[in-house]
Amino acid sequence: MASYLSSNPSVNGSSHANADFSIRDQPAPETDQYGYKIREQPMGTKRRVKVILMGAGASSLNFFKKAEEEMENLDIVCYEKNHDIGGTWLENRYPGVACDIPSVNYQFSWKIALWTHYYSYGPEIWQYLKSIEEENDFIKKYIKLRHQIEGVGWDDNAGLWRFKIRNLETDEVVDDSAELFINAGGVLNNWKWPNIPGLHDFKGKLMHSAHYDDSYDLTGKKVAVLGAGSSGVQIVAAIQKKVNKLYHWVRSPIWITAGFAQTWAGKDGANFAYTKAQLKFLEENPKKYLEYRKQIENELNQRFKFIIKGSPEARQAREYAEAEMTRKLSNDPRLVEKMIPKDFNPGCRRPTPAPGYLEALVAPNATIFTDEVKLFAETGFVDHEGTHHEVDAVICATGFNTSWLPRFPFKAHGKDLRELWSDENGLTSYLSIAIPTFPNHFSYCGPYGPLGHGSLIPLIEQWTRYIFTCITKLQTENLKSLTPSLRASQQFRQHADLFLQRTAWSSPCASWFKQGKRDGQVAVWPGSRLHFLEMMKAPRYEDYEIAYWDENRFGWLGNGFTTREVEGDGRDVTWYLGSLEEGGGDVQPVFGEALMGVLAGWVIKEEEERVGSREGV
């Protein structure tokens, strides 16, 4: 067109104008010389991705609830091996099962309930979780019950996790895939029998605390309880008065400590049932209920101080626990000598509050062994001195496999996690929430999580917020994968391992914090719960290796607009000036014309004209 105009000077002015118009508004090129093309979507567009969760316990319920409120374009599937939701609170139905955290602090911030007891019993906690599922119809929406993951592998070309899933009802194995895989299975979910000769030759009632038959009546029976961990002490305290004869083994020293937030508990740290008046007060005064929860949480957070070796708090906790144990054991010299630890302080294992347990050990119908059982037979057991004792039931409260290793092949880039986390290499996680070299994978409370004190529920909520932030980045910036770097993870472990030598957790006690070993690797968060919550406020993407689907990492900037500006988005396009919504909500205001009639410039001009007209008169 330009050459035509220059060779035809007779063309009138309108033709020149048309030429200018053509130059001015000619279409932009679709690609540059390298073939790069603008993504025709506003910045902030969230591509649809799928997440698969393992386990339908408290963590997954929180994930579902908050995802419905906060996330977009997210497909969710959860595989649960059991017949119902609830995880540990479904599986553990043994006598006396209860939470060691006060009930009011073992609940979600978005689902505040009224609880019957200060320390809730297991069935009530399960019912609380079940009510959440039922109110939201989560099984129908997301959960596949009686389905077990049997293999997971990362497909780097597709940017997907590939799954093998077994339907435990039909035994059929099916394939599935998702951009993200989240381990919400918890730590204590793979129970184990003790390795004792002849145990399975026993012809009476044999039960594990995590696979308990609550239809079996123990009244008047002779019962043997193996294990003096958190489950064992609750069982012994609960059944001692109803059984005819109780046999129990305490093979290694153990601190039986004051309960969590004992200040608010019953007499001598005992559990108690809330009165009708107390429950009515909490129901009618939500602000006071919050104050009550905050005071108890404050007390829980103080407990980290006695974990530090050599601290005044550690000395006070040891002296108090020793005096209380001696008193409750009726100064029995054998039990005092065998049970009270000498080479580690309270906190080496997760503190074990057990109202009534020590008193049960010195009851007339109880026989307590501090040496190993020799073997079991069809009708009972043979003790360390060779004496046979007949029993009706054996309860094994002998814990779980706490090696952190998955029960199935779990591979990324040709490496199985069971090889990476070998006995020789130890455990290397990234801040407890992810695994180095494993893309798009997150864990609720993996190795080096804050397991040692306080309630897990606030931590679950924080893990969820962190995971959502990462998923949103994956969606909006068109990422293929987020992978914690091995170097960052190794440096975190280096810091943690050195710090943890300052704590009681590194002392010579057998603990599930250390995979059940006296000298195992301590895999606990290197600090307090508050320290952890602060660290997890936002992801440190500098610690991640990021792979993009676009060759140009800024392709997600899109067509020059943001989703906020798109019609129907509904968010405030002038949010940076502050919100007009009560409570600060991000909603586009609906503007009327009244303000314009007061503050517009033309109002002033009209007013001046009216004044001038009056003065002229």
XYZ file of C-alpha atoms in Angstrom:
617
model
C 0.000 0.000 0.000
C 2.826 2.433 0.809
C 4.494 1.912 -2.590
C 1.169 2.448 -4.348
C 0.632 5.775 -2.583
C 4.140 7.077 -3.310
C 3.747 6.342 -7.010
C 0.326 7.938 -7.306
C 0.581 11.552 -6.073
C -2.894 12.289 -7.441
C -4.529 10.106 -4.787
C -6.623 12.389 -2.603
C -6.261 13.006 1.107
C -8.844 10.402 2.029
C -6.670 7.723 0.462
C -3.734 8.870 2.601
C -5.980 8.622 5.674
C -6.994 5.104 4.699
C -3.327 4.170 4.381
C -2.556 5.557 7.824
C -5.489 3.603 9.216
C -4.225 0.369 7.689
C -0.762 0.875 9.138
C -2.059 1.927 12.515
C -4.477 -0.971 13.021
C -2.799 -3.770 11.134
C -3.005 -7.126 13.007
C -0.118 -8.054 15.310
C 1.882 -11.140 14.350
C 0.700 -14.384 15.910
C 4.257 -15.547 16.619
C 7.720 -14.057 16.803
C 10.651 -15.206 14.669
C 11.251 -18.086 17.110
C 7.687 -19.370 16.919
C 6.685 -18.072 20.363
C 2.948 -17.481 20.623
C 0.910 -15.562 23.181
C -1.346 -17.757 25.320
C -4.814 -16.304 24.720
C -5.982 -16.293 28.282
C -5.827 -13.786 31.148
C -3.031 -14.036 33.687
C -4.181 -16.066 36.664
C -6.082 -18.668 34.656
C -5.935 -21.953 36.557
C -5.530 -25.042 34.421
C -7.425 -28.086 35.579
C -5.293 -30.610 37.459
C -6.026 -33.762 39.401
C -4.796 -34.782 42.836
C -4.871 -38.258 44.348
C -4.780 -38.563 48.134
C -3.927 -41.694 50.097
C -5.985 -42.168 53.256
C -9.296 -40.665 54.373
C -8.438 -39.483 57.868
C -8.465 -36.021 59.389
C -5.937 -34.612 56.901
C -7.976 -35.530 53.844
C -11.211 -34.248 55.380
C -9.557 -30.870 55.932
C -8.207 -30.951 52.369
C -11.684 -31.622 50.906
C -13.386 -28.941 52.969
C -10.915 -26.164 52.271
C -10.511 -27.152 48.604
C -14.227 -26.634 48.076
C -13.924 -23.174 49.594
C -10.627 -22.000 48.135
C -9.553 -23.986 45.080
C -10.664 -24.026 41.435
C -10.301 -26.510 38.582
C -9.106 -29.213 40.955
C -10.230 -32.827 40.544
C -9.863 -34.906 43.704
C -9.796 -38.663 44.287
C -8.978 -40.257 47.644
C -8.176 -43.962 48.060
C -8.907 -45.450 51.487
C -8.106 -49.069 52.394
C -10.693 -49.256 55.209
C -14.483 -49.579 55.035
C -15.036 -46.035 56.314
C -13.268 -42.750 56.961
C -11.430 -41.833 60.146
C -7.978 -43.396 59.905
C -6.493 -44.048 63.337
C -9.780 -43.193 65.061
C -11.569 -45.845 63.015
C -8.922 -48.520 63.506
C -8.186 -48.017 67.209
C -11.200 -49.243 69.201
C -9.422 -50.717 72.211
C -10.642 -50.139 75.799
C -9.795 -46.668 77.077
C -8.711 -45.284 73.693
C -8.588 -41.522 74.024
C -6.714 -38.504 72.751
C -3.922 -37.174 74.945
C -4.764 -33.629 73.773
C -7.689 -31.741 75.350
C -10.757 -32.151 73.149
C -11.302 -28.460 72.533
C -7.861 -28.231 70.940
C -8.191 -31.394 68.885
C -10.709 -30.013 66.413
C -10.656 -27.961 63.233
C -10.858 -24.195 63.489
C -13.793 -24.346 61.059
C -15.726 -27.037 62.952
C -15.967 -26.129 66.626
C -17.918 -28.684 68.634
C -19.088 -29.309 72.186
C -17.273 -32.302 73.680
C -18.412 -34.612 76.441
C -14.984 -35.013 78.095
C -11.831 -32.962 78.601
C -9.812 -35.713 76.902
C -12.135 -37.188 74.287
C -12.505 -40.926 73.895
C -11.889 -42.453 70.498
C -15.511 -43.129 69.480
C -16.444 -39.467 70.011
C -13.507 -38.269 67.921
C -14.420 -40.689 65.146
C -18.024 -39.498 65.260
C -16.816 -35.894 64.976
C -14.861 -36.795 61.820
C -17.741 -38.871 60.467
C -20.152 -35.978 60.955
C -17.891 -33.813 58.787
C -17.940 -36.443 56.053
C -21.707 -36.873 56.227
C -22.480 -33.153 56.296
C -20.399 -32.647 53.155
C -21.055 -35.957 51.374
C -17.323 -36.501 50.921
C -17.514 -40.256 50.285
C -19.818 -39.735 47.336
C -17.731 -36.843 46.000
C -14.143 -37.963 46.475
C -13.480 -41.155 48.471
C -13.142 -44.695 47.145
C -13.392 -46.969 50.180
C -11.754 -50.397 50.312
C -9.233 -49.374 47.675
C -5.504 -49.724 48.328
C -2.605 -48.182 46.434
C -0.175 -50.906 45.308
C 2.268 -48.969 43.168
C 3.089 -45.376 42.211
C 5.520 -44.130 39.562
C 6.322 -40.726 38.070
C 5.895 -40.369 34.293
C 8.140 -37.413 33.499
C 7.096 -37.073 29.861
C 3.420 -36.790 30.773
C 3.997 -34.923 34.037
C 1.804 -37.452 35.854
C 1.907 -39.929 38.700
C 0.782 -43.379 37.489
C -1.016 -45.572 40.049
C -1.914 -49.217 40.492
C -5.023 -49.472 42.688
C -6.465 -52.687 44.114
C -10.191 -52.892 44.831
C -10.162 -54.887 48.061
C -13.759 -56.035 47.544
C -13.305 -57.473 44.030
C -9.492 -57.924 44.032
C -9.425 -56.088 40.694
C -6.389 -53.906 39.967
C -7.021 -50.711 38.003
C -4.864 -47.840 36.722
C -5.219 -44.189 37.607
C -3.133 -41.051 37.164
C -2.894 -37.515 38.515
C -0.637 -34.477 38.363
C -0.248 -34.533 42.158
C 0.035 -37.261 44.791
C -0.552 -36.468 48.464
C 0.238 -38.899 51.270
C -2.447 -38.311 53.896
C -2.084 -41.771 55.415
C -0.504 -40.674 58.665
C 2.376 -42.254 60.540
C 0.758 -44.863 62.800
C -1.195 -46.912 60.277
C 0.751 -50.149 59.755
C 0.383 -52.146 62.965
C 2.596 -55.113 63.757
C 2.555 -58.222 65.932
C 5.395 -58.658 68.433
C 8.047 -61.209 67.593
C 7.445 -63.654 70.463
C 7.781 -67.433 70.062
C 4.473 -69.273 69.966
C 2.265 -66.167 69.959
C 0.079 -67.421 67.136
C -0.187 -70.869 68.747
C -2.347 -69.290 71.461
C -5.909 -70.627 71.160
C -7.630 -67.969 73.256
C -8.612 -64.477 72.107
C -5.613 -62.777 70.455
C -6.024 -59.095 69.547
C -3.910 -56.118 68.525
C -4.804 -52.691 69.856
C -5.123 -51.380 66.283
C -7.292 -54.331 65.219
C -9.366 -54.756 68.340
C -12.582 -56.761 68.617
C -14.719 -54.538 70.837
C -17.474 -57.168 70.946
C -15.310 -59.374 73.171
C -16.191 -58.972 76.860
C -13.172 -58.940 79.171
C -15.211 -58.981 82.374
C -13.928 -61.622 84.790
C -11.282 -62.853 82.333
C -7.570 -63.476 82.753
C -5.904 -61.040 80.383
C -2.305 -60.428 79.280
C -1.395 -56.996 77.905
C 1.860 -56.685 75.962
C 3.290 -53.209 75.423
C 3.600 -50.158 77.653
C 3.349 -47.420 75.076
C 0.510 -44.950 74.723
C -2.029 -47.657 73.776
C -0.889 -50.182 76.369
C -1.127 -47.791 79.293
C -4.643 -46.729 78.287
C -5.764 -50.360 77.985
C -4.332 -51.369 81.358
C -5.917 -48.382 83.115
C -9.285 -49.122 81.469
C -9.539 -52.880 82.094
C -7.782 -53.485 85.417
C -10.916 -53.170 87.528
C -13.096 -55.383 85.331
C -10.762 -58.331 84.706
C -10.175 -61.177 87.122
C -6.424 -61.231 86.573
C -4.158 -58.822 84.714
C -0.673 -59.653 83.432
C 1.385 -56.823 82.001
C 4.981 -56.278 80.892
C 7.023 -53.110 81.379
C 10.338 -54.139 79.861
C 12.022 -50.751 79.674
C 11.817 -47.549 81.705
C 9.079 -45.121 80.782
C 8.037 -41.700 82.009
C 4.360 -41.536 82.909
C 3.966 -37.786 82.904
C 1.413 -35.154 83.689
C -1.268 -34.858 81.054
C -1.192 -32.259 78.322
C -2.637 -28.993 79.718
C -3.029 -30.591 83.156
C -3.817 -27.206 84.714
C -7.320 -27.441 83.264
C -7.800 -31.191 83.855
C -9.506 -32.924 86.755
C -7.983 -33.723 90.131
C -4.531 -35.272 89.826
C -4.626 -34.689 86.049
C -7.614 -36.982 85.555
C -10.035 -36.780 82.691
C -13.487 -35.386 83.469
C -16.900 -35.031 81.857
C -18.072 -31.487 81.208
C -21.179 -30.534 83.146
C -24.329 -29.358 81.428
C -23.654 -25.884 82.813
C -20.133 -25.833 81.357
C -21.351 -26.963 77.937
C -24.148 -24.389 77.982
C -21.620 -21.674 78.837
C -19.358 -22.679 75.937
C -22.284 -22.828 73.532
C -23.648 -19.427 74.506
C -20.269 -17.658 74.737
C -18.244 -18.391 71.580
C -15.740 -15.668 72.385
C -15.102 -17.198 75.824
C -14.856 -20.625 74.179
C -12.102 -19.211 71.959
C -10.366 -17.730 75.013
C -10.551 -21.143 76.726
C -9.020 -22.842 73.689
C -6.276 -20.231 73.433
C -5.310 -20.583 77.111
C -5.049 -24.362 76.780
C -3.084 -24.045 73.516
C -0.748 -21.612 75.239
C -0.053 -24.221 77.887
C 0.528 -26.897 75.229
C 3.041 -24.669 73.464
C 5.029 -24.187 76.673
C 5.871 -27.895 76.798
C 8.588 -27.639 74.177
C 10.848 -25.971 76.739
C 11.226 -29.156 78.776
C 12.355 -31.033 75.644
C 15.619 -29.048 75.678
C 18.262 -30.978 77.602
C 19.678 -29.140 80.602
C 16.919 -26.542 80.710
C 15.266 -25.550 84.010
C 11.984 -26.818 82.573
C 13.553 -30.229 81.848
C 14.792 -30.498 85.439
C 11.419 -29.482 86.861
C 9.555 -31.942 84.634
C 11.884 -34.780 85.649
C 11.611 -34.051 89.376
C 7.832 -33.734 89.217
C 7.356 -36.909 87.181
C 9.688 -38.907 89.424
C 7.860 -37.840 92.560
C 4.440 -38.516 91.076
C 5.425 -41.930 89.702
C 6.923 -42.969 93.048
C 3.771 -41.892 94.883
C 1.352 -43.590 92.486
C 3.399 -46.808 92.489
C 2.942 -46.906 96.280
C 6.724 -46.756 96.634
C 6.983 -50.309 95.308
C 10.792 -50.630 95.227
C 10.945 -53.073 92.290
C 8.648 -51.058 90.027
C 10.179 -47.725 91.023
C 13.644 -49.065 90.250
C 12.675 -50.686 86.926
C 10.219 -48.145 85.574
C 11.617 -44.690 86.309
C 14.214 -43.777 83.652
C 17.674 -42.746 84.750
C 19.418 -41.865 81.474
C 16.781 -39.797 79.691
C 14.324 -37.062 80.599
C 10.573 -36.824 80.034
C 9.910 -36.151 76.373
C 12.387 -38.664 74.920
C 9.268 -40.521 73.816
C 6.053 -38.626 73.226
C 4.853 -37.901 76.789
C 2.479 -40.604 78.005
C -0.244 -39.199 80.246
C -2.173 -42.158 81.636
C -4.509 -41.405 84.556
C -5.029 -44.599 86.537
C -2.246 -46.601 84.894
C 0.334 -46.532 87.669
C -2.344 -47.256 90.259
C -3.426 -50.279 88.189
C 0.100 -51.716 88.307
C -0.018 -52.055 92.083
C -3.592 -53.352 92.251
C -4.126 -56.761 93.940
C -5.228 -58.473 90.695
C -2.217 -57.269 88.669
C 1.060 -59.081 88.059
C 3.702 -56.898 86.441
C 6.753 -58.342 84.687
C 9.867 -56.341 83.973
C 11.583 -59.197 82.128
C 10.633 -60.509 78.695
C 7.994 -63.182 78.272
C 9.662 -66.444 77.320
C 7.031 -67.871 74.971
C 3.326 -68.378 74.372
C 1.476 -71.658 74.255
C -2.060 -72.764 73.402
C -3.516 -71.844 76.792
C -1.303 -69.008 77.957
C 2.313 -67.938 78.345
C 5.539 -68.956 80.031
C 7.240 -66.199 82.002
C 10.982 -65.516 82.266
C 11.295 -67.972 85.181
C 9.632 -70.810 83.268
C 6.262 -70.639 85.005
C 3.159 -71.217 82.868
C 0.192 -68.878 83.296
C -3.215 -69.587 81.780
C -5.032 -66.621 80.202
C -8.247 -66.126 78.283
C -7.096 -63.208 76.136
C -3.898 -61.598 74.928
C -3.882 -57.944 73.845
C -0.827 -56.770 71.900
C -0.370 -53.016 72.225
C 2.938 -53.358 70.447
C 2.777 -50.461 68.077
C 3.363 -49.901 64.423
C 5.945 -50.078 61.704
C 7.344 -46.553 61.922
C 10.096 -46.881 59.331
C 8.361 -44.245 57.149
C 8.790 -46.572 54.178
C 5.802 -47.095 51.870
C 4.276 -50.561 51.633
C 4.343 -50.413 47.820
C 6.820 -49.485 45.073
C 7.057 -45.682 44.991
C 9.369 -44.516 42.216
C 10.509 -41.307 40.558
C 13.279 -40.942 37.970
C 14.114 -44.635 38.281
C 14.613 -44.610 42.072
C 12.360 -46.312 44.596
C 11.884 -44.390 47.847
C 12.615 -47.608 49.723
C 16.104 -47.513 48.224
C 16.662 -43.819 48.914
C 15.494 -44.189 52.525
C 17.580 -47.259 53.240
C 19.134 -48.036 56.627
C 22.432 -46.824 55.216
C 21.144 -43.510 53.829
C 18.621 -42.690 56.522
C 15.652 -40.375 56.036
C 15.960 -37.116 54.116
C 12.759 -35.144 53.751
C 12.113 -31.549 52.787
C 10.606 -29.766 55.822
C 8.466 -32.881 56.536
C 6.132 -32.003 53.668
C 7.942 -33.281 50.582
C 10.636 -35.665 49.350
C 13.707 -34.564 47.393
C 13.713 -35.666 43.727
C 10.020 -36.672 43.939
C 7.970 -34.184 41.877
C 4.487 -32.939 42.744
C 4.312 -34.997 45.922
C 3.386 -33.763 49.376
C 2.994 -35.489 52.723
C 1.024 -34.688 55.823
C 3.606 -35.120 58.542
C 6.443 -36.928 56.854
C 9.843 -37.438 58.504
C 11.026 -34.440 60.537
C 7.474 -33.307 61.237
C 6.446 -31.665 64.549
C 5.300 -34.875 66.226
C 6.649 -34.399 69.710
C 4.151 -32.178 71.472
C 0.757 -30.598 71.055
C -2.222 -31.145 68.775
C -1.822 -32.314 65.200
C -4.968 -30.533 63.968
C -3.561 -26.976 63.640
C -0.566 -28.497 61.867
C -2.861 -30.302 59.414
C -4.488 -26.974 58.588
C -1.069 -25.385 58.003
C 0.141 -28.244 55.780
C -3.038 -27.855 53.740
C -2.515 -24.122 53.244
C 1.059 -24.763 52.112
C -0.019 -27.489 49.669
C -2.767 -25.280 48.228
C -0.261 -22.492 47.590
C 1.937 -24.893 45.635
C -0.988 -26.349 43.668
C -2.175 -22.850 42.762
C 1.285 -21.941 41.477
C 1.326 -25.147 39.434
C -2.057 -24.244 37.935
C -1.576 -20.533 37.235
C 2.024 -20.601 36.004
C 1.558 -23.724 33.867
C 4.192 -25.694 35.747
C 4.924 -29.278 34.921
C 6.436 -30.024 38.300
C 7.707 -28.722 41.622
C 10.480 -30.860 43.106
C 12.414 -30.137 46.322
C 16.090 -30.102 45.478
C 18.295 -32.746 47.036
C 20.788 -30.096 48.121
C 18.195 -28.029 49.981
C 16.805 -31.140 51.658
C 20.250 -32.318 52.716
C 21.039 -28.931 54.221
C 17.740 -28.931 56.126
C 18.564 -32.383 57.485
C 22.077 -31.242 58.451
C 20.628 -28.380 60.473
C 17.937 -30.573 62.029
C 20.301 -33.389 63.012
C 22.647 -31.009 64.803
C 19.863 -29.155 66.596
C 18.101 -32.343 67.686
C 21.133 -33.337 69.744
C 20.008 -30.576 72.114
C 16.722 -32.349 72.767
C 15.464 -35.207 74.909
C 14.384 -36.935 71.697
C 18.029 -37.858 70.999
C 18.419 -39.565 74.393
C 18.767 -43.377 74.644
C 15.131 -44.450 74.690
C 13.237 -46.619 72.203
C 10.786 -44.298 70.463
C 8.658 -44.257 67.333
C 10.281 -40.865 66.704
C 13.387 -42.993 66.037
C 11.715 -45.880 64.163
C 11.332 -47.833 67.409
C 15.076 -47.903 68.179
C 17.074 -46.576 71.122
C 19.724 -45.175 68.821
C 17.648 -44.570 65.688
C 17.629 -41.447 63.551
C 15.611 -38.726 65.247
C 13.156 -37.521 62.609
C 11.341 -34.746 64.467
C 10.995 -31.049 63.598
C 14.037 -29.114 64.885
C 12.073 -26.646 66.967
C 8.755 -25.852 68.553
C 5.319 -26.025 66.960
C 5.330 -22.229 66.665
C 8.705 -22.457 64.953
C 7.202 -24.914 62.455
C 4.051 -22.861 61.820
C 6.151 -19.782 61.135
C 8.416 -21.658 58.730
C 5.458 -23.055 56.795
C 3.678 -19.756 56.194
C 4.814 -19.676 52.569
C 6.773 -21.994 50.246
C 10.434 -21.236 49.588
C 10.414 -21.796 45.840
C 14.149 -21.182 45.742
C 14.446 -24.643 47.338
C 12.515 -26.254 44.465
C 13.495 -27.366 41.009
C 10.768 -26.060 38.706
C 9.875 -27.498 35.303
C 7.562 -25.584 32.947
C 5.305 -26.804 30.174
C 6.046 -23.632 28.187
C 9.518 -23.052 26.766
C 9.093 -19.444 27.847
C 8.496 -19.447 31.577
C 6.509 -16.220 31.272
C 3.959 -17.694 28.902
C 1.430 -17.660 31.736
C 1.355 -13.836 31.576
C -1.165 -14.435 28.794
C -3.102 -11.813 26.866
C -2.308 -8.770 28.994
C -5.356 -9.006 31.233
C -5.877 -10.678 34.600
C -8.678 -12.997 35.624
C -9.723 -10.281 38.064
C -10.710 -8.116 35.109
C -12.672 -10.797 33.299
C -16.414 -10.248 33.366
C -18.048 -12.362 36.032
C -14.917 -12.860 38.131
C -16.467 -10.758 40.900
C -13.291 -9.623 42.643
C -12.496 -5.991 43.379
C -10.505 -4.398 40.521
C -9.287 -1.640 42.865
C -8.418 -3.953 45.779
C -5.097 -2.171 46.263
C -6.918 0.895 47.661
C -8.642 -1.132 50.381
C -11.946 -2.925 50.715
C -15.450 -1.511 51.186
C -16.669 -4.907 52.400
C -17.241 -5.430 56.097
C -14.427 -7.707 57.187
C -12.287 -6.786 54.170
C -13.740 -9.140 51.555
C -12.378 -9.125 48.004
C -15.633 -8.316 46.177
C -16.234 -5.758 43.426
C -18.417 -2.976 44.914
C -21.709 -2.021 43.298
C -21.441 1.761 42.837
C -24.469 4.028 42.916
C -24.737 7.575 41.582
C -25.360 9.333 44.888
C -21.701 10.043 45.583
C -21.245 11.624 42.183
C -24.008 14.100 42.971
C -21.998 15.301 45.950
C -18.368 15.194 44.844
C -18.318 15.521 41.035
C -16.772 18.712 39.609
C -19.817 19.606 37.555
C -21.816 19.820 40.776
C -19.511 22.616 41.955
C -19.852 24.501 38.637
C -23.627 24.372 38.693
C -23.624 25.567 42.279
C -21.353 28.532 41.382
C -23.644 29.519 38.522
C -26.617 29.520 40.848
C -24.742 31.667 43.361
C -23.577 34.096 40.626
C -27.111 34.389 39.326
C -28.382 35.342 42.744
C -25.588 37.928 43.211
C -26.388 39.511 39.799
C -29.941 40.009 40.868
